[in-house]
mmCIF file of C-alpha atoms and ligand atoms in Angstrom:
data_model
loop_
_atom_site.group_PDB
_atom_site.id
_atom_site.type_symbol
_atom_site.label_atom_id
_atom_site.label_comp_id
_atom_site.label_asym_id
_atom_site.label_seq_id
_atom_site.Cartn_x
_atom_site.Cartn_y
_atom_site.Cartn_z
ATOM 1 C CA MET A 1 14.381 39.063 -83.720
ATOM 2 C CA ILE A 2 17.012 36.448 -84.493
ATOM 3 C CA LEU A 3 16.069 32.971 -85.663
ATOM 4 C CA SER A 4 18.264 30.050 -84.494
ATOM 5 C CA ASP A 5 19.854 27.516 -86.823
ATOM 6 C CA GLY A 6 17.725 24.858 -85.144
ATOM 7 C CA LYS A 7 14.452 26.291 -86.325
ATOM 8 C CA VAL A 8 12.043 23.870 -88.028
ATOM 9 C CA GLU A 9 9.773 24.901 -90.844
ATOM 10 C CA LEU A 10 6.124 23.959 -90.125
ATOM 11 C CA VAL A 11 4.164 25.714 -92.871
ATOM 12 C CA ARG A 12 5.039 27.690 -95.983
ATOM 13 C CA ARG A 13 2.448 29.843 -97.738
ATOM 14 C CA HIS A 14 2.666 32.435 -100.537
ATOM 15 C CA ASN A 15 3.142 35.300 -98.067
ATOM 16 C CA LYS A 16 4.764 33.685 -94.977
ATOM 17 C CA VAL A 17 6.730 30.860 -93.401
ATOM 18 C CA VAL A 18 5.913 29.412 -89.938
ATOM 19 C CA TYR A 19 8.749 28.011 -87.812
ATOM 20 C CA GLN A 20 9.044 26.258 -84.523
ATOM 21 C CA ASP A 21 12.203 27.753 -82.936
ATOM 22 C CA GLY A 22 12.731 26.166 -79.517
ATOM 23 C CA ASN A 23 9.736 27.156 -77.385
ATOM 24 C CA ARG A 24 8.665 29.945 -79.847
ATOM 25 C CA LEU A 25 6.374 29.638 -82.863
ATOM 26 C CA VAL A 26 7.522 32.332 -85.295
ATOM 27 C CA LYS A 27 5.401 33.541 -88.257
ATOM 28 C CA VAL A 28 7.761 35.341 -90.712
ATOM 29 C CA PHE A 29 5.990 37.399 -93.343
ATOM 30 C CA ASN A 30 7.355 38.433 -96.822
ATOM 31 C CA GLU A 31 8.235 42.029 -97.626
ATOM 32 C CA GLN A 32 4.782 42.687 -99.156
ATOM 33 C CA LYS A 33 3.109 42.242 -95.756
ATOM 34 C CA PRO A 34 2.673 45.687 -94.085
ATOM 35 C CA GLY A 35 4.091 45.823 -90.533
ATOM 36 C CA SER A 36 0.670 47.210 -89.429
ATOM 37 C CA ASP A 37 -0.972 43.857 -90.362
ATOM 38 C CA VAL A 38 1.521 42.020 -88.167
ATOM 39 C CA PHE A 39 0.977 44.388 -85.212
ATOM 40 C CA ASN A 40 -2.721 44.038 -85.820
ATOM 41 C CA GLU A 41 -2.537 40.203 -85.530
ATOM 42 C CA ALA A 42 -0.583 40.536 -82.288
ATOM 43 C CA LEU A 43 -3.052 43.102 -80.973
ATOM 44 C CA ASN A 44 -5.949 40.763 -81.825
ATOM 45 C CA ASP A 45 -4.190 37.927 -79.884
ATOM 46 C CA ALA A 46 -3.865 40.257 -76.871
ATOM 47 C CA ARG A 47 -7.428 41.532 -77.059
ATOM 48 C CA VAL A 48 -8.955 37.994 -77.396
ATOM 49 C CA SER A 49 -6.793 36.754 -74.561
ATOM 50 C CA GLU A 50 -7.995 39.678 -72.366
ATOM 51 C CA ALA A 51 -11.592 38.738 -73.296
ATOM 52 C CA GLY A 52 -10.873 35.297 -71.829
ATOM 53 C CA GLY A 53 -9.921 33.370 -74.951
ATOM 54 C CA ARG A 54 -7.207 30.675 -74.692
ATOM 55 C CA VAL A 55 -4.703 32.039 -77.128
ATOM 56 C CA PRO A 56 -0.957 31.234 -77.391
ATOM 57 C CA LYS A 57 0.875 34.194 -75.692
ATOM 58 C CA VAL A 58 2.482 36.824 -77.870
ATOM 59 C CA LEU A 59 6.226 37.104 -77.169
ATOM 60 C CA GLU A 60 7.455 39.610 -79.711
ATOM 61 C CA VAL A 61 6.760 41.514 -82.929
ATOM 62 C CA SER A 62 9.949 42.756 -84.697
ATOM 63 C CA GLN A 63 11.947 42.648 -87.896
ATOM 64 C CA ILE A 64 14.290 39.703 -88.469
ATOM 65 C CA LYS A 65 17.889 40.863 -87.938
ATOM 66 C CA ASP A 66 19.827 38.619 -90.335
ATOM 67 C CA GLY A 67 19.871 35.665 -92.702
ATOM 68 C CA GLU A 68 17.424 34.862 -95.514
ATOM 69 C CA TRP A 69 14.596 36.859 -93.896
ATOM 70 C CA GLU A 70 16.509 39.951 -92.905
ATOM 71 C CA GLY A 71 14.160 42.935 -92.623
ATOM 72 C CA SER A 72 10.905 40.913 -92.751
ATOM 73 C CA TRP A 73 8.329 41.448 -90.007
ATOM 74 C CA ALA A 74 7.846 38.492 -87.712
ATOM 75 C CA LEU A 75 5.450 37.524 -84.896
ATOM 76 C CA ALA A 76 6.659 35.229 -82.152
ATOM 77 C CA LEU A 77 4.191 33.323 -79.940
ATOM 78 C CA LYS A 78 4.607 30.721 -77.164
ATOM 79 C CA PHE A 79 4.863 27.304 -78.905
ATOM 80 C CA ILE A 80 2.124 24.886 -77.718
ATOM 81 C CA PRO A 81 3.261 21.282 -78.022
ATOM 82 C CA GLY A 82 0.327 19.281 -79.369
ATOM 83 C CA SER A 83 -1.585 18.407 -82.502
ATOM 84 C CA THR A 84 -4.056 20.482 -84.519
ATOM 85 C CA LEU A 85 -7.633 19.219 -84.512
ATOM 86 C CA GLU A 86 -7.257 18.806 -88.233
ATOM 87 C CA GLU A 87 -4.388 16.352 -87.724
ATOM 88 C CA LEU A 88 -6.413 14.380 -85.223
ATOM 89 C CA ILE A 89 -9.400 14.187 -87.647
ATOM 90 C CA GLN A 90 -7.120 12.990 -90.479
ATOM 91 C CA GLN A 91 -5.641 10.321 -88.259
ATOM 92 C CA ASP A 92 -8.914 9.122 -86.825
ATOM 93 C CA LYS A 93 -11.720 9.682 -89.405
ATOM 94 C CA SER A 94 -14.083 7.331 -87.632
ATOM 95 C CA ASN A 95 -14.485 9.809 -84.819
ATOM 96 C CA LEU A 96 -15.392 12.763 -87.026
ATOM 97 C CA GLU A 97 -18.669 13.403 -85.248
ATOM 98 C CA GLU A 98 -17.062 13.649 -81.875
ATOM 99 C CA TYR A 99 -14.288 15.983 -83.084
ATOM 100 C CA LEU A 100 -16.803 18.163 -84.858
ATOM 101 C CA GLU A 101 -18.881 18.435 -81.737
ATOM 102 C CA MET A 102 -15.858 19.572 -79.802
ATOM 103 C CA PHE A 103 -15.085 22.088 -82.675
ATOM 104 C CA VAL A 104 -18.577 23.572 -82.665
ATOM 105 C CA GLN A 105 -18.698 23.854 -78.870
ATOM 106 C CA LEU A 106 -15.394 25.675 -78.907
ATOM 107 C CA GLN A 107 -16.571 28.084 -81.511
ATOM 108 C CA ILE A 108 -19.794 28.781 -79.552
ATOM 109 C CA ASN A 109 -17.822 29.314 -76.316
ATOM 110 C CA ILE A 110 -15.558 31.822 -78.121
ATOM 111 C CA GLN A 111 -18.604 33.678 -79.458
ATOM 112 C CA THR A 112 -20.016 34.173 -76.002
ATOM 113 C CA ALA A 113 -17.294 36.676 -75.132
ATOM 114 C CA ASP A 114 -17.570 40.428 -75.854
ATOM 115 C CA ALA A 115 -14.616 42.274 -77.272
ATOM 116 C CA PRO A 116 -15.968 45.607 -78.604
ATOM 117 C CA LEU A 117 -12.484 47.062 -79.323
ATOM 118 C CA LEU A 118 -11.679 44.471 -81.958
ATOM 119 C CA ASN A 119 -12.160 45.642 -85.677
ATOM 120 C CA ARG A 120 -15.808 45.641 -86.541
ATOM 121 C CA GLN A 121 -17.063 42.723 -88.599
ATOM 122 C CA LYS A 122 -19.400 44.907 -90.658
ATOM 123 C CA ASP A 123 -16.642 47.467 -91.473
ATOM 124 C CA LYS A 124 -14.196 44.742 -92.373
ATOM 125 C CA LEU A 125 -16.602 42.869 -94.715
ATOM 126 C CA ARG A 126 -17.678 46.162 -96.310
ATOM 127 C CA ARG A 127 -14.062 47.172 -96.976
ATOM 128 C CA MET A 128 -13.141 43.772 -98.422
ATOM 129 C CA ILE A 129 -16.139 43.538 -100.715
ATOM 130 C CA ASN A 130 -15.783 47.149 -101.928
ATOM 131 C CA GLY A 131 -12.164 46.446 -102.774
ATOM 132 C CA CYS A 132 -12.934 43.342 -104.839
ATOM 133 C CA LYS A 133 -13.364 44.740 -108.260
ATOM 134 C CA THR A 134 -13.602 41.282 -109.906
ATOM 135 C CA ILE A 135 -17.160 41.183 -108.468
ATOM 136 C CA ASP A 136 -19.627 42.888 -110.715
ATOM 137 C CA PRO A 137 -20.643 46.327 -109.323
ATOM 138 C CA THR A 138 -24.377 45.335 -109.429
ATOM 139 C CA VAL A 139 -23.682 42.245 -107.357
ATOM 140 C CA ARG A 140 -21.492 44.260 -105.001
ATOM 141 C CA TYR A 141 -24.305 46.710 -104.512
ATOM 142 C CA ASP A 142 -26.674 43.954 -103.447
ATOM 143 C CA LEU A 143 -24.034 42.516 -101.133
ATOM 144 C CA GLN A 144 -23.591 45.986 -99.541
ATOM 145 C CA MET A 145 -27.382 46.300 -99.119
ATOM 146 C CA ARG A 146 -27.447 43.010 -97.286
ATOM 147 C CA LEU A 147 -24.562 44.199 -95.159
ATOM 148 C CA ASP A 148 -26.452 47.295 -94.232
ATOM 149 C CA GLY A 149 -28.930 45.027 -92.501
ATOM 150 C CA LEU A 150 -26.183 43.494 -90.270
ATOM 151 C CA LYS A 151 -26.562 44.484 -86.655
ATOM 152 C CA GLY A 152 -23.261 45.605 -85.157
ATOM 153 C CA GLY A 153 -22.604 42.786 -82.690
ATOM 154 C CA THR A 154 -19.660 42.767 -80.245
ATOM 155 C CA LYS A 155 -19.076 39.020 -79.938
ATOM 156 C CA VAL A 156 -15.658 37.509 -80.667
ATOM 157 C CA CYS A 157 -15.867 36.120 -84.220
ATOM 158 C CA HIS A 158 -12.580 34.286 -85.201
ATOM 159 C CA GLY A 159 -13.140 34.789 -88.965
ATOM 160 C CA ASP A 160 -11.149 31.763 -89.978
ATOM 161 C CA PHE A 161 -12.390 29.138 -87.643
ATOM 162 C CA VAL A 162 -11.176 25.799 -89.075
ATOM 163 C CA ALA A 163 -9.765 22.715 -87.443
ATOM 164 C CA SER A 164 -6.161 23.572 -88.430
ATOM 165 C CA ASN A 165 -6.449 26.625 -86.202
ATOM 166 C CA VAL A 166 -7.312 24.596 -83.095
ATOM 167 C CA ILE A 167 -4.389 23.085 -81.127
ATOM 168 C CA ILE A 168 -5.064 20.145 -78.773
ATOM 169 C CA PRO A 169 -2.189 20.294 -76.274
ATOM 170 C CA ASP A 170 -0.226 17.123 -75.504
ATOM 171 C CA ASP A 171 -0.537 17.828 -71.761
ATOM 172 C CA GLY A 172 -4.271 17.169 -71.892
ATOM 173 C CA SER A 173 -5.210 20.816 -71.080
ATOM 174 C CA SER A 174 -8.004 22.655 -72.943
ATOM 175 C CA PRO A 175 -7.673 23.516 -76.574
ATOM 176 C CA TYR A 176 -5.925 26.643 -77.793
ATOM 177 C CA VAL A 177 -7.115 28.548 -80.860
ATOM 178 C CA CYS A 178 -4.517 30.243 -83.048
ATOM 179 C CA ASP A 179 -4.426 32.469 -86.131
ATOM 180 C CA TRP A 180 -6.411 35.472 -85.062
ATOM 181 C CA ALA A 181 -5.479 37.682 -88.049
ATOM 182 C CA HIS A 182 -9.100 37.913 -89.180
ATOM 183 C CA VAL A 183 -10.948 38.149 -85.881
ATOM 184 C CA THR A 184 -13.674 40.785 -85.476
ATOM 185 C CA ALA A 185 -16.312 41.965 -82.996
ATOM 186 C CA GLY A 186 -19.511 40.947 -84.667
ATOM 187 C CA VAL A 187 -22.479 38.635 -85.053
ATOM 188 C CA PRO A 188 -21.928 34.849 -84.441
ATOM 189 C CA GLU A 189 -24.071 33.616 -87.318
ATOM 190 C CA VAL A 190 -21.791 35.459 -89.799
ATOM 191 C CA ASP A 191 -18.810 33.655 -88.316
ATOM 192 C CA ALA A 192 -20.742 30.350 -88.612
ATOM 193 C CA ALA A 193 -21.468 31.192 -92.273
ATOM 194 C CA GLN A 194 -17.735 31.714 -92.765
ATOM 195 C CA THR A 195 -16.788 28.377 -91.323
ATOM 196 C CA TYR A 196 -19.574 26.661 -93.254
ATOM 197 C CA LEU A 197 -18.249 28.189 -96.498
ATOM 198 C CA LEU A 198 -14.593 27.266 -95.646
ATOM 199 C CA LEU A 199 -15.761 23.709 -94.948
ATOM 200 C CA GLN A 200 -17.552 23.552 -98.273
ATOM 201 C CA VAL A 201 -14.315 24.678 -99.962
ATOM 202 C CA LYS A 202 -11.849 22.494 -98.104
ATOM 203 C CA HIS A 203 -13.826 19.564 -96.638
ATOM 204 C CA PRO A 204 -17.287 19.409 -98.254
ATOM 205 C CA GLU A 205 -18.116 16.109 -96.642
ATOM 206 C CA ARG A 206 -18.093 17.847 -93.264
ATOM 207 C CA ALA A 207 -20.006 20.981 -94.122
ATOM 208 C CA ASP A 208 -23.588 19.808 -93.596
ATOM 209 C CA MET A 209 -22.747 17.973 -90.353
ATOM 210 C CA TYR A 210 -21.137 21.238 -89.073
ATOM 211 C CA LEU A 211 -24.166 23.282 -89.993
ATOM 212 C CA ASP A 212 -26.624 20.819 -88.312
ATOM 213 C CA MET A 213 -24.542 20.794 -85.090
ATOM 214 C CA TYR A 214 -23.916 24.523 -85.018
ATOM 215 C CA SER A 215 -27.598 25.298 -85.634
ATOM 216 C CA LYS A 216 -28.805 22.922 -82.877
ATOM 217 C CA MET A 217 -26.082 23.544 -80.287
ATOM 218 C CA SER A 218 -26.344 27.369 -80.555
ATOM 219 C CA ASP A 219 -30.079 27.449 -81.197
ATOM 220 C CA THR A 220 -29.608 29.434 -84.374
ATOM 221 C CA PRO A 221 -31.885 28.842 -87.389
ATOM 222 C CA LYS A 222 -29.996 27.717 -90.452
ATOM 223 C CA GLN A 223 -31.682 30.425 -92.479
ATOM 224 C CA LEU A 224 -29.855 33.078 -90.465
ATOM 225 C CA ILE A 225 -26.539 31.448 -91.446
ATOM 226 C CA PHE A 226 -27.423 30.941 -95.091
ATOM 227 C CA HIS A 227 -28.369 34.577 -95.323
ATOM 228 C CA TRP A 228 -24.619 35.621 -94.819
ATOM 229 C CA VAL A 229 -23.054 32.991 -97.145
ATOM 230 C CA PRO A 230 -22.941 35.272 -100.281
ATOM 231 C CA VAL A 231 -21.402 38.044 -98.173
ATOM 232 C CA VAL A 232 -18.697 35.844 -96.611
ATOM 233 C CA ALA A 233 -18.019 34.207 -100.021
ATOM 234 C CA ALA A 234 -17.381 37.651 -101.487
ATOM 235 C CA ALA A 235 -14.884 38.445 -98.689
ATOM 236 C CA GLU A 236 -13.188 35.087 -99.280
ATOM 237 C CA LEU A 237 -12.831 35.963 -102.970
ATOM 238 C CA ALA A 238 -11.360 39.305 -101.938
ATOM 239 C CA ARG A 239 -8.651 37.482 -99.996
ATOM 240 C CA GLY A 240 -7.522 36.093 -103.334
ATOM 241 C CA ARG A 241 -6.896 32.636 -102.080
ATOM 242 C CA GLN A 242 -8.317 31.305 -105.422
ATOM 243 C CA LYS A 243 -9.256 27.800 -104.130
ATOM 244 C CA ARG A 244 -12.549 26.823 -105.871
ATOM 245 C CA GLU A 245 -13.024 30.267 -107.269
ATOM 246 C CA LYS A 246 -15.980 29.266 -109.464
ATOM 247 C CA PHE A 247 -17.741 27.791 -106.479
ATOM 248 C CA LEU A 248 -17.187 31.005 -104.497
ATOM 249 C CA ARG A 249 -18.508 33.193 -107.373
ATOM 250 C CA ASN A 250 -21.694 31.070 -107.608
ATOM 251 C CA GLN A 251 -22.137 31.553 -103.826
ATOM 252 C CA VAL A 252 -21.655 35.294 -104.181
ATOM 253 C CA GLU A 253 -24.309 35.451 -106.928
ATOM 254 C CA SER A 254 -26.838 33.603 -104.807
ATOM 255 C CA VAL A 255 -27.276 37.065 -103.258
ATOM 256 C CA PHE A 256 -29.903 37.540 -105.985
ATOM 257 C CA ASN A 257 -31.818 34.493 -104.690
ATOM 258 C CA ASP A 258 -34.606 35.297 -102.322
ATOM 259 C CA VAL A 259 -32.988 34.128 -99.048
HETATM 260 N N1 LIG B 1 1.421 28.847 -80.837
HETATM 261 C C1 LIG B 1 1.465 27.736 -81.540
HETATM 262 N N2 LIG B 1 1.991 26.582 -81.040
HETATM 263 C C2 LIG B 1 2.053 25.477 -81.757
HETATM 264 N N3 LIG B 1 1.741 25.431 -83.079
HETATM 265 C C3 LIG B 1 1.195 26.473 -83.629
HETATM 266 C C4 LIG B 1 1.068 27.718 -82.884
HETATM 267 N N4 LIG B 1 0.500 28.628 -83.728
HETATM 268 C C5 LIG B 1 0.383 28.108 -84.895
HETATM 269 N N5 LIG B 1 0.819 26.804 -84.855
HETATM 270 C C6 LIG B 1 0.782 25.879 -85.990
HETATM 271 O O1 LIG B 1 1.228 26.553 -87.171
HETATM 272 C C7 LIG B 1 0.144 26.421 -88.183
HETATM 273 C C8 LIG B 1 0.122 27.732 -88.967
HETATM 274 O O2 LIG B 1 -0.080 28.807 -88.089
HETATM 275 P P1 LIG B 1 -1.311 29.849 -88.360
HETATM 276 O O3 LIG B 1 -2.594 29.065 -88.378
HETATM 277 O O4 LIG B 1 -1.216 30.947 -87.241
HETATM 278 O O5 LIG B 1 -0.962 30.437 -89.701
HETATM 279 P P2 LIG B 1 -1.649 30.299 -91.151
HETATM 280 O O6 LIG B 1 -2.747 29.269 -91.231
HETATM 281 O O7 LIG B 1 -0.584 30.210 -92.173
HETATM 282 O O8 LIG B 1 -2.230 31.704 -91.273
HETATM 283 P P3 LIG B 1 -3.353 32.289 -92.233
HETATM 284 O O9 LIG B 1 -4.605 31.503 -92.041
HETATM 285 O O10 LIG B 1 -3.424 33.719 -91.751
HETATM 286 O O11 LIG B 1 -2.739 32.075 -93.657
HETATM 287 C C9 LIG B 1 -1.114 26.083 -87.426
HETATM 288 O O12 LIG B 1 -1.978 25.394 -88.175
HETATM 289 C C10 LIG B 1 -0.547 25.194 -86.305
HETATM 290 O O13 LIG B 1 -0.374 23.899 -86.740
HETATM 291 MG MG1 LIG B 2 -4.117 28.755 -89.810
#
């Protein structure tokens, strides 16, 4: 892949840079990122799209040919002109409830689709938690016991469903959801626990409103969601994002509470 001189940097994170390059959105990963992860993200995009999800179309996965990123793996998607739902919430905080309702409905709609060929939620969580040696082995054992009780669902679970991954197109068409690196086939309430946890970390003022809405709109008791919070908190720790690490560790240790 060749990037043009007119590319515009949108996001820079520890392991990647995201550019708009004409009508392409290009995610360029650093050399530590295995090519298999990048192909997996593209495969996830294709599978979710085939299951009926509204996902920006994958254009290409290849290594960058020259310049500062020469040799890095990159994923090119169709660029969707619009704003993220997070940007809209930030610009118009008075309508938070309305935006959150749209957000929850979108998540529930996604979770109605079956995509059994995606990676399995239970396997992914098990692998991540087992690999996180900073969690005490006794705690990890209890988390694994809890995971043993997880039924192997086949519903599309985004795995990182937050408002910055929802794009509201300028042309007034339905929202797109991006960033499918963590999607699995699984059980919706685990995905809801994940979003609840991410909101507690990034936007705590929205977390309880989200939980209320998700519970009522999907007819899911909150207890079923709380049950998975220690497990998804452990997986979040395993990702090493480090944001509010102490809070996450407390959530993980709540596995000992009788939920
Ligand atoms: N196809 C697209 N069209 C327009 N904008 C996009 C598109 N895909 C992503 N974006 C924008 O780029 C931002 C970053 O992309 P993305 O969410 O895929 O990466 P990320 O958040 O860095 O990934 P991760 O959560 O894996 O670290 C999004 O929040 C969105 O603003
Ligand atoms: Mg994102």
